[in-house]
Coordinates of C-alpha atoms in Angstrom, one line a residue:
Chain A
M156 CA -65.6 58.1 110.0
S157 CA -64.2 60.8 107.9
D158 CA -65.0 64.2 109.4
V159 CA -63.3 67.5 108.7
K160 CA -63.1 70.4 111.1
I161 CA -64.6 73.6 109.8
K162 CA -64.5 77.0 111.4
I163 CA -67.7 79.0 111.0
K164 CA -68.3 82.5 112.2
D165 CA -72.0 83.1 112.7
R166 CA -73.9 86.3 112.0
E167 CA -73.3 87.5 115.6
G168 CA -69.5 87.1 115.1
I169 CA -69.2 84.0 117.3
V170 CA -66.8 81.4 115.9
H171 CA -67.8 77.7 116.0
I172 CA -65.5 74.8 115.2
V173 CA -67.7 72.0 114.0
D174 CA -67.2 68.4 112.7
A175 CA -68.5 68.1 109.2
P176 CA -69.0 64.6 107.7
T177 CA -67.6 63.9 104.3
D178 CA -69.6 60.7 103.7
M179 CA -73.2 62.1 104.1
N180 CA -73.5 64.0 100.8
M181 CA -73.8 67.3 102.8
N182 CA -73.0 70.8 101.8
L183 CA -71.9 73.8 103.9
M184 CA -75.4 75.3 104.2
E185 CA -76.7 72.0 105.6
I186 CA -73.8 71.8 108.1
V187 CA -74.8 75.3 109.4
R188 CA -78.4 74.2 109.7
S189 CA -77.6 70.9 111.4
Y190 CA -75.6 72.7 114.1
E191 CA -78.3 75.5 114.2
L192 CA -75.7 78.3 113.7
A193 CA -78.4 80.5 112.1
P194 CA -82.1 80.5 112.9
E195 CA -84.3 78.2 110.9
G196 CA -86.0 80.1 108.1
T197 CA -83.1 82.5 107.6
I198 CA -80.7 80.1 105.8
G199 CA -81.3 77.5 103.1
I200 CA -84.6 79.0 102.2
C201 CA -84.6 77.6 98.6
G202 CA -83.4 74.2 99.9
G203 CA -80.0 74.4 98.2
M204 CA -80.8 75.2 94.6
A205 CA -78.6 78.3 94.4
M206 CA -81.8 80.3 94.0
C207 CA -82.0 82.5 97.1
A208 CA -78.5 83.5 98.5
S209 CA -79.6 83.1 102.1
C210 CA -76.6 80.8 102.7
Q211 CA -74.1 83.3 101.3
C212 CA -70.8 83.1 103.2
Y213 CA -67.3 84.6 102.9
V214 CA -64.5 82.1 102.5
E215 CA -61.6 83.2 104.7
S216 CA -59.0 80.5 104.1
N217 CA -57.1 79.5 101.0
H218 CA -58.8 76.2 100.2
Q219 CA -59.3 75.0 96.7
L220 CA -63.1 75.1 96.3
P221 CA -65.3 73.7 93.5
E222 CA -65.6 76.1 90.6
M223 CA -68.7 78.3 90.6
S224 CA -71.6 77.1 88.5
D225 CA -73.4 79.6 86.2
D226 CA -76.4 79.4 88.6
E227 CA -74.3 80.3 91.7
D228 CA -72.5 83.1 89.8
A229 CA -75.8 84.6 88.6
M230 CA -77.4 84.4 92.0
L231 CA -74.4 86.2 93.6
A232 CA -74.7 88.9 91.0
E233 CA -78.1 89.7 92.4
A234 CA -77.4 89.2 96.1
F235 CA -76.5 91.9 98.6
H236 CA -73.4 92.2 100.8
V237 CA -71.4 90.4 98.1
K238 CA -67.6 90.4 98.3
D239 CA -64.8 88.9 96.2
N240 CA -64.7 85.9 98.5
S241 CA -68.5 85.3 98.6
R242 CA -69.8 81.8 97.9
L243 CA -73.2 80.1 98.4
G244 CA -72.8 77.5 101.2
C245 CA -75.3 75.2 99.4
Q246 CA -72.9 74.8 96.5
I247 CA -69.9 73.8 98.6
H248 CA -69.9 70.1 99.1
I249 CA -68.1 68.8 102.1
T250 CA -65.0 66.8 101.0
E251 CA -61.8 65.7 102.7
N252 CA -59.8 68.6 101.2
L253 CA -61.9 71.1 103.2
E254 CA -60.2 70.2 106.5
G255 CA -59.6 73.5 108.3
L256 CA -61.9 75.6 106.0
E257 CA -62.7 78.9 107.5
V258 CA -65.9 80.8 106.6
A259 CA -68.1 83.6 107.9
L260 CA -71.9 83.8 107.3
A261 CA -73.0 86.8 105.3
P262 CA -75.6 89.0 107.0
E263 CA -79.3 88.1 106.5
S264 CA -81.0 90.0 103.7
Chain B
M91 CA -117.2 89.9 102.8
I92 CA -116.0 86.5 101.6
K93 CA -117.5 83.6 103.6
T94 CA -116.3 80.1 103.5
D95 CA -115.8 77.0 105.6
I96 CA -112.0 76.7 105.7
L97 CA -110.0 79.8 105.0
I98 CA -106.6 78.7 103.8
I99 CA -103.7 81.2 104.0
G100 CA -101.1 80.2 101.4
A101 CA -101.8 78.7 98.0
G102 CA -98.8 76.4 97.8
P103 CA -99.1 72.6 97.3
T104 CA -100.2 72.0 100.9
G105 CA -102.9 74.6 100.8
L106 CA -104.2 73.5 97.4
F107 CA -104.4 69.8 98.5
A108 CA -106.3 70.8 101.6
V109 CA -109.1 72.0 99.2
F110 CA -109.4 68.5 97.9
E111 CA -109.6 66.8 101.3
A112 CA -112.0 69.5 102.5
G113 CA -114.1 69.0 99.4
L114 CA -114.5 65.2 100.1
L115 CA -116.1 66.3 103.3
Q116 CA -118.3 68.8 101.5
L117 CA -116.5 71.7 103.1
K118 CA -115.8 74.8 100.9
C119 CA -112.4 76.6 100.9
H120 CA -111.0 80.0 100.0
L121 CA -107.3 80.7 99.7
I122 CA -105.3 83.9 100.3
D123 CA -101.8 84.3 98.8
A124 CA -99.5 87.3 98.6
L125 CA -98.2 86.2 95.3
P126 CA -100.2 86.9 92.1
Q127 CA -100.5 83.2 91.2
A128 CA -101.2 79.9 93.0
G129 CA -98.4 77.4 93.7
G130 CA -96.2 79.1 96.3
Q131 CA -92.5 78.3 96.1
C132 CA -93.2 75.7 93.4
S133 CA -94.4 78.4 91.0
E134 CA -92.3 81.3 92.2
I135 CA -88.9 79.9 92.9
Y136 CA -88.5 76.6 91.0
P137 CA -91.3 75.8 88.5
K138 CA -88.8 74.1 86.1
K139 CA -87.1 72.0 88.8
P140 CA -87.9 68.3 89.2
I141 CA -89.2 66.8 92.4
Y142 CA -88.6 63.1 93.0
D143 CA -90.3 62.3 96.3
I144 CA -94.0 62.9 95.4
P145 CA -95.5 59.4 96.0
G146 CA -96.6 57.9 92.7
F147 CA -94.6 60.4 90.6
P148 CA -91.0 59.1 89.9
E149 CA -90.3 62.6 88.6
I150 CA -92.5 65.7 88.3
L151 CA -91.6 69.4 87.6
A152 CA -92.7 71.6 90.5
G153 CA -94.8 73.7 88.0
D154 CA -96.6 70.6 86.7
L155 CA -97.3 69.5 90.3
V156 CA -99.1 72.8 90.8
N157 CA -101.0 72.4 87.6
N158 CA -102.1 68.9 88.6
L159 CA -103.2 70.1 92.0
M160 CA -105.3 72.9 90.4
E161 CA -106.9 70.3 88.1
Q162 CA -107.6 67.9 91.1
I163 CA -109.4 70.6 93.1
K164 CA -111.2 72.3 90.3
A165 CA -114.5 70.5 91.0
F166 CA -114.5 71.9 94.5
Q167 CA -114.5 75.5 93.2
P168 CA -112.1 77.1 95.6
G169 CA -112.1 80.9 95.8
F170 CA -108.8 82.9 95.6
T171 CA -107.7 86.2 96.9
L172 CA -104.3 86.5 95.2
G173 CA -101.7 89.3 95.4
E174 CA -102.9 90.2 98.9
R175 CA -101.3 89.4 102.2
A176 CA -103.3 88.2 105.2
N177 CA -102.7 91.0 107.8
T178 CA -105.0 90.7 110.8
I179 CA -107.2 88.1 112.4
E180 CA -110.0 88.7 114.8
K181 CA -112.3 86.3 116.6
L182 CA -115.9 87.3 116.3
E183 CA -118.7 86.8 118.9
D184 CA -120.0 83.7 117.1
G185 CA -116.6 82.0 117.4
T186 CA -115.7 82.5 113.7
F187 CA -112.7 84.3 112.4
L188 CA -112.4 87.5 110.4
V189 CA -109.2 87.8 108.4
T190 CA -108.4 91.0 106.6
T191 CA -105.7 91.5 103.9
N192 CA -103.3 94.4 103.4
K193 CA -105.8 95.6 100.7
G194 CA -108.7 95.5 103.1
T195 CA -110.4 92.4 101.7
R196 CA -112.4 90.7 104.5
H197 CA -112.8 86.9 104.9
N198 CA -115.0 85.1 107.4
A199 CA -114.7 81.4 108.3
P200 CA -115.1 79.1 111.3
I201 CA -111.8 77.5 110.5
V202 CA -108.5 79.1 109.5
A203 CA -105.7 76.9 108.1
I204 CA -102.3 78.6 107.8
A205 CA -100.4 76.9 105.0
G206 CA -98.0 79.8 104.6
G207 CA -94.7 78.0 103.8
L208 CA -91.8 80.2 104.8
G209 CA -94.0 83.2 104.9
S210 CA -95.2 85.7 102.3
F211 CA -92.8 86.7 99.6
E212 CA -91.6 90.3 100.0
P213 CA -89.3 92.1 97.6
R214 CA -85.7 92.1 98.5
K215 CA -84.7 95.8 99.0
P216 CA -81.2 96.9 98.0
L217 CA -79.0 98.4 100.6
I218 CA -78.9 102.0 99.5
D219 CA -78.7 104.9 101.9
R220 CA -82.1 106.6 102.6
I221 CA -84.0 104.3 100.1
K222 CA -86.8 104.0 102.6
D223 CA -87.4 107.8 102.4
Y224 CA -88.1 107.5 98.7
E225 CA -90.5 104.5 98.8
D226 CA -93.6 105.5 96.9
K227 CA -91.9 108.8 96.0
G228 CA -90.1 107.4 93.0
V229 CA -88.9 104.1 94.3
A230 CA -91.1 101.0 93.9
Y231 CA -90.0 97.3 94.4
F232 CA -92.7 95.9 92.1
I233 CA -94.8 97.1 89.2
K234 CA -98.5 97.2 90.1
D235 CA -99.8 99.4 87.3
P236 CA -97.4 99.9 84.4
V237 CA -99.4 102.8 83.0
V238 CA -98.1 105.2 85.7
Y239 CA -94.7 105.0 84.0
R240 CA -96.1 106.5 80.7
N241 CA -93.7 109.2 79.5
K242 CA -91.5 108.9 82.6
K243 CA -87.8 108.3 82.8
V244 CA -87.5 104.9 84.4
L245 CA -84.5 103.1 85.7
I246 CA -84.7 99.3 86.5
A247 CA -82.0 97.5 88.4
G248 CA -81.5 93.7 88.4
G249 CA -80.4 90.9 86.2
G250 CA -83.2 88.3 86.3
D251 CA -86.3 87.7 84.3
S252 CA -88.5 90.4 85.9
A253 CA -85.8 93.1 85.3
L254 CA -85.6 92.0 81.6
D255 CA -89.3 91.6 81.1
W256 CA -90.3 94.9 82.6
S257 CA -87.5 96.7 80.7
I258 CA -89.0 95.3 77.5
F259 CA -92.5 96.1 78.4
L260 CA -91.8 99.7 79.5
A261 CA -89.6 100.4 76.5
D262 CA -92.7 101.2 74.5
L263 CA -94.5 103.1 77.3
A264 CA -91.9 105.2 79.2
S265 CA -90.0 108.1 77.6
E266 CA -86.7 106.5 78.6
V267 CA -85.8 103.1 80.0
T268 CA -82.4 102.4 81.6
L269 CA -81.4 98.9 82.8
V270 CA -78.6 98.7 85.4
H271 CA -77.0 95.3 86.4
R272 CA -73.8 94.4 88.3
R273 CA -72.8 92.0 85.5
N274 CA -72.7 92.0 81.7
E275 CA -74.5 88.7 81.8
F276 CA -78.2 88.4 82.5
R277 CA -80.0 85.3 83.9
G278 CA -83.3 85.0 82.1
A279 CA -85.1 83.3 79.3
L280 CA -83.0 83.4 76.2
D281 CA -85.9 85.1 74.3
S282 CA -86.0 88.0 76.8
V283 CA -82.2 88.5 76.7
E284 CA -82.3 88.7 72.9
K285 CA -85.2 91.2 73.0
V286 CA -83.3 93.4 75.4
Q287 CA -80.3 93.2 73.0
A288 CA -82.5 94.2 70.1
L289 CA -84.1 97.1 72.0
K290 CA -80.6 98.3 73.1
N291 CA -79.5 98.3 69.5
L292 CA -82.5 100.4 68.5
G293 CA -81.6 102.8 71.3
K294 CA -84.9 102.1 73.2
I295 CA -83.2 100.7 76.3
N296 CA -80.0 102.2 77.8
L297 CA -78.0 99.4 79.2
I298 CA -75.4 100.3 81.9
T299 CA -73.3 97.3 83.0
P300 CA -71.4 96.3 85.0
A301 CA -72.8 98.9 87.3
E302 CA -74.8 99.4 90.5
V303 CA -77.0 102.1 91.8
V304 CA -75.3 103.4 95.0
G305 CA -77.1 106.6 95.9
L306 CA -80.4 108.5 95.5
K307 CA -81.0 112.2 95.2
G308 CA -83.9 114.5 95.4
S309 CA -85.6 116.7 98.0
E310 CA -89.3 116.0 98.0
K311 CA -89.2 113.0 95.7
L312 CA -86.6 111.0 93.7
E313 CA -84.9 113.2 91.1
A314 CA -81.7 111.3 90.3
V315 CA -79.7 108.3 91.1
V316 CA -75.9 107.8 91.5
I317 CA -74.6 104.9 89.5
S318 CA -71.2 103.4 90.1
K319 CA -69.9 101.9 86.9
S320 CA -66.9 99.6 87.0
G321 CA -64.5 99.3 84.1
D322 CA -60.9 100.1 83.4
Q323 CA -61.5 103.2 85.3
D324 CA -64.4 103.2 87.8
E325 CA -66.7 106.1 87.2
E326 CA -69.7 107.6 88.9
I327 CA -72.7 108.7 86.8
I328 CA -75.5 110.9 88.1
K329 CA -78.6 110.2 86.1
E330 CA -81.8 112.2 86.2
I331 CA -84.8 109.9 86.4
D332 CA -88.4 109.9 87.6
D333 CA -88.7 106.3 88.8
F334 CA -86.3 103.7 90.2
I335 CA -87.5 100.1 90.2
P336 CA -85.0 97.7 91.9
L337 CA -86.0 94.1 91.0
F338 CA -83.9 91.8 93.0
G339 CA -86.3 88.9 93.6
L340 CA -88.4 88.0 96.6
S341 CA -87.6 86.5 99.9
P342 CA -90.2 85.0 102.3
K343 CA -90.9 86.6 105.6
L344 CA -93.3 85.2 108.2
G345 CA -94.7 88.7 108.5
P346 CA -97.9 89.7 110.2
I347 CA -98.8 86.1 111.1
G348 CA -96.1 86.3 113.6
D349 CA -98.2 88.8 115.6
W350 CA -101.4 86.7 115.7
G351 CA -100.8 85.4 119.2
L352 CA -99.7 82.0 117.9
E353 CA -96.8 80.1 119.6
I354 CA -93.8 80.6 117.4
E355 CA -90.6 78.5 117.5
K356 CA -87.7 78.7 115.0
N357 CA -89.7 81.0 112.6
A358 CA -92.5 78.4 112.5
I359 CA -95.9 77.9 114.2
K360 CA -96.0 75.3 116.9
V361 CA -98.8 72.7 116.4
N362 CA -99.8 69.4 118.0
T363 CA -99.4 66.3 115.9
F364 CA -102.9 65.1 116.6
D365 CA -104.7 67.5 114.2
Y366 CA -102.1 70.2 113.5
Q367 CA -104.0 72.8 115.5
T368 CA -102.2 75.7 117.0
N369 CA -102.5 77.1 120.5
I370 CA -105.6 79.0 119.3
P371 CA -108.5 76.5 118.8
G372 CA -109.9 76.7 115.3
I373 CA -106.6 77.9 113.8
Y374 CA -104.5 75.2 112.2
A375 CA -101.0 75.3 110.6
I376 CA -100.0 72.8 108.0
G377 CA -97.0 72.4 105.7
D378 CA -93.6 74.1 105.9
V379 CA -95.0 76.9 108.2
N380 CA -95.5 74.6 111.2
T381 CA -93.2 72.8 113.6
Y382 CA -93.4 69.9 115.9
P383 CA -90.9 67.3 117.2
G384 CA -89.6 65.4 114.2
K385 CA -91.0 67.9 111.6
L386 CA -89.8 67.5 108.0
K387 CA -90.4 70.2 105.5
L388 CA -91.6 68.0 102.7
I389 CA -94.5 68.5 100.3
L390 CA -95.7 64.9 101.0
C391 CA -95.8 65.6 104.8
G392 CA -97.8 68.8 104.1
F393 CA -100.4 66.6 102.2
H394 CA -100.7 64.3 105.2
E395 CA -101.1 67.2 107.6
A396 CA -103.7 68.8 105.3
T397 CA -105.7 65.6 105.4
L398 CA -105.8 65.2 109.2
M399 CA -106.5 69.0 109.6
C400 CA -109.7 68.7 107.4
Q401 CA -111.0 65.8 109.5
S402 CA -110.5 67.8 112.7
A403 CA -112.0 70.9 111.1
Y404 CA -115.1 68.9 110.1
Q405 CA -115.6 67.7 113.7
R406 CA -115.3 71.3 114.9
I407 CA -117.9 72.6 112.4
F408 CA -120.3 69.6 112.9
P409 CA -119.6 68.4 116.5
D410 CA -122.7 66.2 116.5
K411 CA -122.4 64.6 113.1
K412 CA -121.2 61.0 112.9
Y413 CA -118.8 60.5 110.0
V414 CA -116.4 57.8 108.8
M415 CA -113.7 58.4 106.2
K416 CA -114.6 57.1 102.7
Y417 CA -112.1 55.9 100.1
T418 CA -112.4 57.9 96.9
T419 CA -112.3 54.5 95.0
V420 CA -115.5 53.6 96.9
G421 CA -117.3 56.9 97.3
G422 CA -116.1 58.7 94.2
V423 CA -115.6 62.4 94.1
S424 CA -118.7 64.7 93.9
G425 CA -117.7 68.2 92.9
F426 CA -119.6 71.3 94.0
D427 CA -120.0 72.0 90.3
G428 CA -122.3 69.0 89.9
S429 CA -119.5 66.8 88.5
K430 CA -119.2 63.2 89.7
K431 CA -116.2 61.0 89.3
E432 CA -116.5 57.4 90.3
A433 CA -115.0 53.9 89.6
P434 CA -116.8 52.2 86.7
K435 CA -119.2 49.5 87.9
A436 CA -118.3 46.0 87.2
V437 CA -120.5 44.3 84.6
V438 CA -122.6 41.3 85.7
K439 CA -123.4 39.3 82.7
A440 CA -123.6 35.6 82.0
I441 CA -121.2 34.1 79.5
D442 CA -122.9 31.7 77.2

């Protein structure tokens, strides 16, 4: 088993510390859905194609994250509530170097 | 009033395939969809993306899947009410349902099948103070009738295909077209990006980037917008315009269906797994819009649900008829248009 601990603040401001598996080809959006930290139908609407921004989150720790693809960058350029530390959860794959990652879910829009 | 056997709400892959299964049972279908074209998410969000788990198709583009489904159901002559959202449902004295759209189109059927996916696609509205007050008074989130912008000063915001395409289209019609986007880069078909560049060079489109509309002004109606432009020195521009059209894509909302008295759980409609009927007899929910223990939101599951739904619908419409399912290989496919597809007969011939 190779899980990492991730701290996720939901849209109500409640902080959850969850175990995220690194060996299941999962991304952060899917972790949020699997723990039901946001209602179904309000996150991961496009299924993880970086085409809806419903999984936007703010990265609040200094982890080295994968570089943004053009698709993610363009989607964030059209999303709302975007900050400098915004990322799309569906584009962040869970790997061992994400131990201790801290994120907050962006508001629904 | 439009009359049919099964009224399908949602013209995505599940709703389209339901037309085929209903057709095999000689039941006619009509579909309502809020989008202007059939195909649901497959057409609207990811037409150019491949799908790998459609049985029998190792790889198929979502847009091609929709085209194939349209071809498959053509002989069953489905009716379409597109660009309208199903708003209200009413049970009539004869037990049938009356469904009325936001534009007042009325549909009557003994069976309603909700194949609404994640809901109807609504425009995403930017977070600008008092924008609601200006809706239909200079602010519109989609372009219904471009002619109303003739000789007007129009400002479009957004960086995708629709923002680019409408800027190009309106450049010839409006007296002034301004395009505002948060980035210098646009995400659209290369052809559209190049056209906007050419029109900008000709002075027919004002391009303001990277910038954002942050405020609206006007007493009775919209008169000007406040644009925040970033650069070496951020500046605020006040621009007089007649119309502001923010085009930031669409997001699905369950919408009015949520108020139809159906049992809702996790933004989806609860159904039984026997025939995918809801808590209201005669109303079914199939595809991504439904939920039940073990539900998977997959197109292939929607196809299965549509098939069982049609069998149950047939029994409800014709309670006394005896019927057994026929394989298409055996029975062929008889369209309502008089067409007939069937397996070629084997030849019986002696060999000398």
